[in-house]
Structures are given as structure tokens and as C-alpha cells.
Short mmCIF file of C-alpha atoms in Angstrom, two decimals:
data_model
loop_
_atom_site.label_atom_id
_atom_site.label_comp_id
_atom_site.label_asym_id
_atom_site.label_seq_id
_atom_site.Cartn_x
_atom_site.Cartn_y
_atom_site.Cartn_z
CA MET J 14 5.77 1.47 -43.90
CA LYS J 15 2.09 0.99 -43.21
CA HIS J 16 -0.39 3.86 -42.83
CA ILE J 17 -3.34 3.26 -40.49
CA PHE J 18 -6.25 5.69 -40.33
CA LEU J 19 -8.12 5.72 -37.01
CA ILE J 20 -11.58 7.20 -37.56
CA ASN J 21 -13.80 8.37 -34.71
CA PRO J 22 -17.36 8.57 -36.11
CA ALA J 23 -18.51 10.53 -33.03
CA ALA J 24 -16.02 13.39 -33.48
CA GLY J 25 -17.14 16.78 -34.81
CA SER J 26 -20.25 16.61 -36.94
CA ARG J 27 -21.69 13.14 -36.62
CA GLY J 28 -22.28 11.01 -39.68
CA ARG J 29 -18.87 11.72 -41.27
CA GLN J 30 -17.55 8.17 -41.10
CA ALA J 31 -18.14 7.41 -44.78
CA GLU J 32 -16.75 10.80 -45.83
CA LEU J 33 -13.58 10.41 -43.75
CA ALA J 34 -13.06 6.83 -44.91
CA GLY J 35 -13.36 8.03 -48.50
CA VAL J 36 -10.77 10.77 -47.99
CA CYS J 37 -8.36 8.32 -46.36
CA ARG J 38 -8.82 5.70 -49.06
CA LYS J 39 -8.34 8.25 -51.85
CA ALA J 40 -5.10 9.60 -50.33
CA ALA J 41 -3.73 6.09 -49.83
CA LEU J 42 -4.60 4.82 -53.30
CA GLU J 43 -3.26 7.91 -55.06
CA GLN J 44 0.10 7.40 -53.35
CA ASN J 45 0.07 3.61 -53.60
CA LEU J 46 0.37 3.23 -49.83
CA GLU J 47 -0.07 0.11 -47.77
CA TYR J 48 -2.95 1.15 -45.54
CA GLU J 49 -5.75 0.13 -43.22
CA ILE J 50 -8.82 1.95 -41.90
CA LEU J 51 -9.93 1.36 -38.32
CA VAL J 52 -13.17 2.75 -36.87
CA THR J 53 -13.73 3.26 -33.14
CA GLU J 54 -16.98 2.04 -31.63
CA HIS J 55 -16.86 3.41 -28.07
CA PRO J 56 -14.68 5.59 -25.82
CA GLY J 57 -11.28 3.98 -25.29
CA HIS J 58 -11.66 1.70 -28.30
CA GLY J 59 -8.98 3.64 -30.20
CA VAL J 60 -6.40 2.69 -27.57
CA GLU J 61 -7.28 -0.98 -27.99
CA LEU J 62 -7.21 -0.85 -31.80
CA VAL J 63 -3.86 0.93 -31.97
CA ARG J 64 -2.22 -1.30 -29.37
CA LYS J 65 -3.44 -4.43 -31.15
CA ALA J 66 -2.14 -3.16 -34.51
CA CYS J 67 1.23 -2.35 -32.92
CA LEU J 68 1.55 -5.83 -31.41
CA GLN J 69 0.65 -7.44 -34.74
CA GLY J 70 2.93 -5.16 -36.75
CA GLY J 71 5.92 -7.48 -36.60
CA GLY J 72 8.41 -4.60 -36.34
CA GLN J 73 7.09 -2.81 -39.45
CA HIS J 74 7.12 0.98 -39.20
CA LEU J 75 3.53 2.08 -38.54
CA ARG J 76 1.96 5.49 -38.90
CA PHE J 77 -1.37 6.15 -37.20
CA TYR J 78 -3.48 9.13 -38.25
CA ALA J 79 -6.11 10.17 -35.70
CA CYS J 80 -9.11 11.22 -37.80
CA GLY J 81 -11.17 13.08 -35.22
CA GLY J 82 -10.57 15.56 -32.43
CA ASP J 83 -8.10 15.81 -29.57
CA GLY J 84 -9.71 12.82 -27.86
CA THR J 85 -9.02 10.64 -30.89
CA LEU J 86 -5.41 11.85 -30.96
CA ASN J 87 -5.17 11.06 -27.25
CA GLU J 88 -6.34 7.49 -27.80
CA ALA J 89 -3.96 6.95 -30.73
CA ALA J 90 -1.01 8.25 -28.69
CA ARG J 91 -1.93 6.15 -25.65
CA GLY J 92 -2.11 3.02 -27.76
CA ALA J 93 1.21 3.74 -29.46
CA PHE J 94 3.11 4.94 -26.38
CA GLY J 95 6.33 3.02 -25.79
CA MET J 96 6.48 1.51 -29.28
CA TRP J 97 9.77 2.41 -30.99
CA ASN J 98 8.55 1.76 -34.54
CA VAL J 99 5.35 3.83 -34.36
CA ALA J 100 4.41 7.45 -35.13
CA VAL J 101 1.10 9.24 -34.64
CA GLY J 102 -0.43 12.24 -36.38
CA HIS J 103 -3.65 14.21 -36.39
CA PHE J 104 -5.97 14.65 -39.36
CA PRO J 105 -8.33 17.13 -37.66
CA ALA J 106 -12.03 16.32 -37.82
CA GLY J 107 -13.16 17.32 -34.33
CA THR J 108 -14.63 20.47 -32.80
CA GLY J 109 -11.48 21.71 -31.08
CA ASN J 110 -8.37 20.22 -32.71
CA ASP J 111 -6.43 22.12 -30.08
CA PHE J 112 -3.04 20.41 -29.90
CA ILE J 113 -1.99 21.25 -33.46
CA LYS J 114 -2.56 24.96 -32.77
CA VAL J 115 1.04 25.01 -31.46
CA PHE J 116 2.02 25.06 -35.15
CA GLY J 117 0.43 28.49 -35.62
CA ARG J 118 -0.62 29.44 -39.14
CA GLN J 119 0.84 26.21 -40.50
CA MET J 120 -1.91 24.33 -38.69
CA ASN J 121 -4.04 24.56 -41.85
CA ARG J 122 -1.70 22.16 -43.63
CA PHE J 123 -2.85 19.35 -41.33
CA PHE J 124 -6.26 19.46 -43.02
CA GLN J 125 -4.65 18.21 -46.25
CA LEU J 126 -4.27 14.47 -45.70
CA PRO J 127 -1.75 13.89 -48.53
CA GLU J 128 0.53 16.43 -46.82
CA LEU J 129 0.47 14.27 -43.70
CA THR J 130 1.05 10.93 -45.41
CA LYS J 131 4.06 12.47 -47.19
CA GLY J 132 5.16 14.22 -44.02
CA GLU J 133 8.00 13.84 -41.56
CA GLU J 134 8.17 12.90 -37.89
CA LEU J 135 9.08 15.30 -35.09
CA PRO J 136 9.91 14.32 -31.50
CA MET J 137 7.28 15.52 -29.04
CA ASP J 138 6.83 15.32 -25.30
CA TYR J 139 4.12 13.13 -23.82
CA VAL J 140 2.57 13.01 -20.35
CA GLU J 141 2.40 9.53 -18.82
CA THR J 142 0.19 9.07 -15.77
CA ASN J 143 -1.11 6.19 -13.67
CA CYS J 144 -4.60 6.69 -15.15
CA GLY J 145 -3.85 7.37 -18.81
CA GLY J 146 -1.74 9.68 -20.92
CA ALA J 147 -2.00 13.16 -22.40
CA VAL J 148 -0.55 14.81 -25.48
CA ASN J 149 -1.92 18.29 -24.87
CA VAL J 150 -3.07 19.12 -21.32
CA LEU J 151 -3.70 17.61 -17.92
CA SER J 152 -5.77 19.17 -15.16
CA VAL J 153 -7.33 18.49 -11.77
CA GLY J 154 -10.02 20.46 -9.94
CA ILE J 155 -12.74 22.69 -11.31
CA ASP J 156 -11.20 22.57 -14.77
CA ALA J 157 -11.52 18.78 -14.91
CA ARG J 158 -15.04 18.98 -13.47
CA VAL J 159 -15.92 21.41 -16.25
CA ALA J 160 -14.57 18.97 -18.84
CA ALA J 161 -16.56 16.14 -17.25
CA GLY J 162 -19.75 18.21 -17.12
CA MET J 163 -19.59 19.83 -20.54
CA ARG J 164 -20.68 16.68 -22.33
CA LYS J 165 -24.33 17.26 -21.50
CA TYR J 166 -24.09 20.76 -22.97
CA LYS J 167 -22.61 19.43 -26.20
CA ARG J 168 -25.88 17.62 -26.76
CA LEU J 169 -27.82 20.90 -26.88
CA PRO J 170 -28.70 22.26 -30.35
CA LEU J 171 -26.29 24.92 -31.63
CA CYS J 172 -24.08 24.56 -28.54
CA ARG J 173 -20.70 24.33 -30.25
CA GLY J 174 -17.16 25.67 -29.97
CA GLN J 175 -16.36 27.08 -26.54
CA TRP J 176 -19.96 27.38 -25.32
CA PRO J 177 -20.21 23.93 -23.67
CA TYR J 178 -17.12 24.88 -21.66
CA VAL J 179 -18.53 28.28 -20.75
CA PHE J 180 -21.82 26.84 -19.50
CA SER J 181 -20.16 24.02 -17.58
CA THR J 182 -17.73 26.52 -16.03
CA ALA J 183 -20.62 28.64 -14.76
CA GLU J 184 -22.32 25.57 -13.28
CA ASN J 185 -19.18 24.42 -11.48
CA ILE J 186 -18.40 27.86 -10.09
CA LEU J 187 -21.77 27.71 -8.35
CA ARG J 188 -20.91 24.26 -6.97
CA GLY J 189 -17.72 25.46 -5.28
CA LEU J 190 -14.28 26.61 -6.30
CA GLY J 191 -11.64 24.99 -4.12
CA GLU J 192 -10.31 21.81 -2.55
CA GLU J 193 -7.35 21.07 -0.29
CA TYR J 194 -4.64 19.25 -2.23
CA GLN J 195 -1.33 17.63 -1.44
CA VAL J 196 0.94 18.44 -4.38
CA ILE J 197 4.55 17.38 -4.98
CA ILE J 198 6.36 18.76 -8.04
CA ASP J 199 9.88 17.47 -8.71
CA GLY J 200 10.24 16.52 -5.04
CA LYS J 201 9.03 19.86 -3.62
CA SER J 202 5.75 20.29 -1.73
CA TYR J 203 3.14 22.78 -2.96
CA ASP J 204 0.23 21.78 -0.71
CA GLY J 205 -2.67 24.21 -0.73
CA ASP J 206 -6.30 25.11 -1.30
CA TYR J 207 -6.64 25.21 -5.10
CA SER J 208 -9.42 25.79 -7.59
CA MET J 209 -7.43 23.85 -10.15
CA ILE J 210 -4.04 22.44 -11.00
CA PHE J 211 -3.27 22.67 -14.70
CA ALA J 212 -0.32 21.18 -16.60
CA ALA J 213 0.38 22.32 -20.16
CA ASN J 214 2.30 20.39 -22.78
CA GLY J 215 0.42 22.17 -25.57
CA ARG J 216 -1.15 25.63 -25.47
CA TRP J 217 -4.83 25.57 -26.35
CA TYR J 218 -7.74 23.56 -25.00
CA GLY J 219 -11.46 23.80 -24.41
CA GLY J 220 -12.17 25.44 -27.75
CA GLY J 221 -10.62 28.79 -26.80
CA PHE J 222 -8.55 28.65 -23.60
CA CYS J 223 -4.84 29.44 -23.88
CA PRO J 224 -3.51 29.71 -20.31
CA VAL J 225 0.17 29.11 -21.21
CA PRO J 226 0.78 30.77 -24.60
CA ASP J 227 4.50 29.94 -24.59
CA ALA J 228 4.21 26.25 -23.66
CA ASP J 229 6.44 24.11 -25.88
CA PRO J 230 5.73 20.39 -26.41
CA GLN J 231 9.38 19.84 -27.34
CA ASP J 232 11.16 21.50 -24.40
CA GLY J 233 11.17 18.54 -22.02
CA GLN J 234 9.09 20.17 -19.28
CA LEU J 235 5.50 20.70 -18.24
CA ASP J 236 4.25 24.18 -17.36
CA VAL J 237 2.10 23.78 -14.25
CA LEU J 238 -0.32 26.46 -13.06
CA LEU J 239 -1.42 26.25 -9.42
CA VAL J 240 -4.62 28.28 -9.25
CA SER J 241 -5.57 29.17 -5.68
CA LYS J 242 -9.15 29.14 -4.46
CA VAL J 243 -10.89 32.39 -5.34
CA GLY J 244 -14.21 33.91 -4.31
CA ARG J 245 -17.12 33.94 -6.72
CA MET J 246 -16.84 37.72 -7.14
CA THR J 247 -13.21 37.39 -8.19
CA ALA J 248 -13.58 34.21 -10.24
CA ALA J 249 -14.75 35.86 -13.47
CA GLN J 250 -11.74 38.18 -13.57
CA VAL J 251 -9.24 35.45 -12.77
CA VAL J 252 -10.79 32.96 -15.23
CA GLY J 253 -10.81 35.64 -17.93
CA ALA J 254 -7.10 36.33 -17.42
CA TYR J 255 -6.33 32.61 -17.20
CA LYS J 256 -8.16 31.94 -20.47
CA LYS J 257 -6.10 34.59 -22.32
CA GLY J 258 -2.75 33.56 -20.84
CA LEU J 259 -2.62 36.61 -18.59
CA GLY J 260 -2.41 34.77 -15.31
CA TYR J 261 0.74 36.72 -14.41
CA GLN J 262 -1.57 39.68 -13.73
CA TYR J 263 -2.87 37.76 -10.69
CA PRO J 264 0.28 36.37 -9.00
CA GLN J 265 -1.61 36.16 -5.71
CA TYR J 266 -3.88 33.52 -7.28
CA ILE J 267 -1.88 31.85 -10.10
CA LYS J 268 1.57 30.37 -9.56
CA ARG J 269 3.55 28.91 -12.49
CA VAL J 270 5.97 26.03 -11.83
CA PRO J 271 8.06 24.05 -14.38
CA ALA J 272 7.78 20.31 -13.84
CA HIS J 273 9.08 16.94 -14.92
CA GLU J 274 7.22 14.84 -12.35
CA MET J 275 4.10 15.57 -10.32
CA GLU J 276 1.99 13.82 -7.68
CA ILE J 277 -1.42 15.04 -6.50
CA ARG J 278 -3.88 13.86 -3.84
CA ARG J 279 -6.97 15.35 -2.27
CA ARG J 280 -6.43 15.94 1.43
CA ASP J 281 -9.86 14.44 2.23
CA GLY J 282 -8.87 11.18 0.50
CA LYS J 283 -11.62 11.32 -2.13
CA ASP J 284 -10.95 10.51 -5.78
CA LEU J 285 -9.51 13.17 -8.05
CA CYS J 286 -11.35 14.09 -11.24
CA VAL J 287 -8.58 14.21 -13.86
CA ASN J 288 -8.82 15.74 -17.33
CA LEU J 289 -6.47 14.20 -19.91
CA ASP J 290 -6.97 15.96 -23.26
CA GLY J 291 -10.69 16.11 -22.55
CA GLU J 292 -10.88 12.46 -21.47
CA ILE J 293 -11.92 12.03 -17.82
CA ALA J 294 -10.40 9.62 -15.31
CA TYR J 295 -10.81 9.17 -11.54
CA THR J 296 -8.03 8.15 -9.15
CA PRO J 297 -7.20 8.66 -5.45
CA ARG J 298 -3.63 9.62 -6.38
CA LEU J 299 -2.35 11.11 -9.63
CA GLN J 300 1.24 10.41 -10.64
CA ALA J 301 2.42 12.15 -13.81
CA VAL J 302 5.78 12.05 -15.58
CA LEU J 303 6.82 13.90 -18.72
CA ARG J 304 8.35 11.61 -21.35
CA GLN J 305 10.23 12.67 -24.45
CA GLY J 306 10.48 11.16 -27.90
CA MET J 307 6.89 10.60 -29.06
CA LYS J 308 7.04 10.59 -32.87
CA PHE J 309 4.51 13.06 -34.25
CA ILE J 310 3.71 13.26 -37.95
CA VAL J 311 3.67 16.74 -39.52
CA PRO J 312 3.60 18.05 -43.10
CA ARG J 313 7.11 18.60 -44.42
CA GLY J 314 8.77 21.73 -43.08
CA VAL J 315 6.22 22.36 -40.33
CA GLN J 316 7.66 23.27 -36.93
CA VAL J 317 6.26 24.33 -33.56
CA GLU J 318 5.69 28.11 -33.51
CA ARG J 319 8.15 29.25 -30.83
CA ARG J 320 7.29 31.99 -28.32
CA GLU J 321 9.57 33.56 -25.75
CA LYS J 322 9.03 32.51 -22.13
#
């Protein structure tokens, strides 16, 4: 088995590359592991590095540890997707680290790298699309526009945690809340005027949003929320409920649909803005399929914290 540490120097507090490399090297040497440290240089580079390592692995079992945030985990998973001899894990060093919150209070064990390198592998679901993949969440509409726009707010001093999302949300509400979409979920049409279309594999995103508290990344289905267009006066209330997982209080605006496959287009033919774990892609037609069997590295004994649906 070979352990490969994928470090994103831009994740979380900048300037941590040397620190993270030192932690990885120490854990590997103390356990006498065969290891390698890879450092990303630009967005998408992690996908390239992981895919190249997989192709050169010669059938050896490989474990990749995403040392960064959810975006780094996304790139590691995208690079490893479809490889039978590969597992991915998350050593959290980003600002959100949202996917591993499905493990509840046991999430803290992921911060101990030796616990991960000694850990086991659990099967997880993974979202495959025609414009990239997602481990945690996928969304189209104002939510994706918020994710695309929040980057400028992250550059502001002291603007951390959920605040870039809050500011970008306010900006995009002023720009307009709805678009006409053609939506097909598992062969059934759900066309409509929506503010956003959100698909949950995990539970948390955006530094504090938890719209589907009982989502389960091992249950073989996506939980899709179709959020109808709302007026600006109503938006704050609906967004507040959506953020806390209380969308059922507004059934006239938020419809929940289980899904295995999904296709989305804008009725005007323009490109969709798609959010994949915080990574942004543009496509005239989104095709998404839930896949099972991604190998995810967890500390021994850690399981997804189950919640009743």
C-alpha cells in the first residue's frame, strides 16, 4: 500500500504548505509507510496529479489524503473516480471541511493524521456529472451563483467562515431570484421557475448551511430540493429555513425529491452555473448520476451519524 498526501497550499490559512508537509512526513515516517507528497499549483491540478499517480500505480493499492478543504477532497475524488484499487480521505485543513461533518462528533478524529493512515475504508456514494464530480453537494441557480461570487469576498480581511456566503447571497438576491428550468429526475419532469436546484449527498456546505440534515452519503440516493422562485420580501424567511434544514415549513416553495439520475437545462438555452463542492462549472445541459462504491478512508470505528428521514 502506498500513501499519497495531496496538499493544497491555498486552502484555509495560506502559507501552511511547509507545516502540512511536515505533519504528513512525520506520520509516514513514524509508521514506516511508503509515501509521497504532492502539492497542487492551480485549480484542477489535484485531479491531474491523482489521475497520473493512479495510472502509474501499476495496480498497487493507493490511498490519497486530501490535505485542504472540500475543494481539495473534490479534486482527489475526481482524479481517483473509477479506479478499483484507490481510496481517498480527508485530512481537514480548509475553512469549511463540510463533508466530514456527516460523522458528527467523531469528525474531530479526522484531524489526527495517524488515525487516518491507520484507518479503514467505507463505501460512499459519489455524484458523477458531465462537467465534473461531487462528493458532498451539487447545485444550480442562485446557490451556484453565490458560490461563484463568494470568492471575491474571501479576499476581504477578516471575512471568514460563513460570511463570504452571506454577502454573496445578499448580492445575488438583488440580481434576481429565479430562472425557468427543464428538469428531469429519474425520468419524471419537474419543469418550473426555480431559485435553485440543490442535490445533497452530504449534509453541510457553505460554512453553515444544512438544508438536508438527514442526507446519507451511503444510502444510494440523492436528496434533491427544488426551490421555487420567491419574492425578495419572502426570500430571507425561506433562505433562513433552508439553511437550518427546515424547508418542510415552506412546502409551497421547497419540494424534496429522491433521485438517482437528474438532467437540467435552462429554458432560455443559456449555460447553467453549476456548483460541485464549491467548484464552479458551466454547461448548457447538466447530467448527473449517483454512483456507489467510492472508497473513503476514516479512522477505525468511525461511521456516518445516522438521522431518521
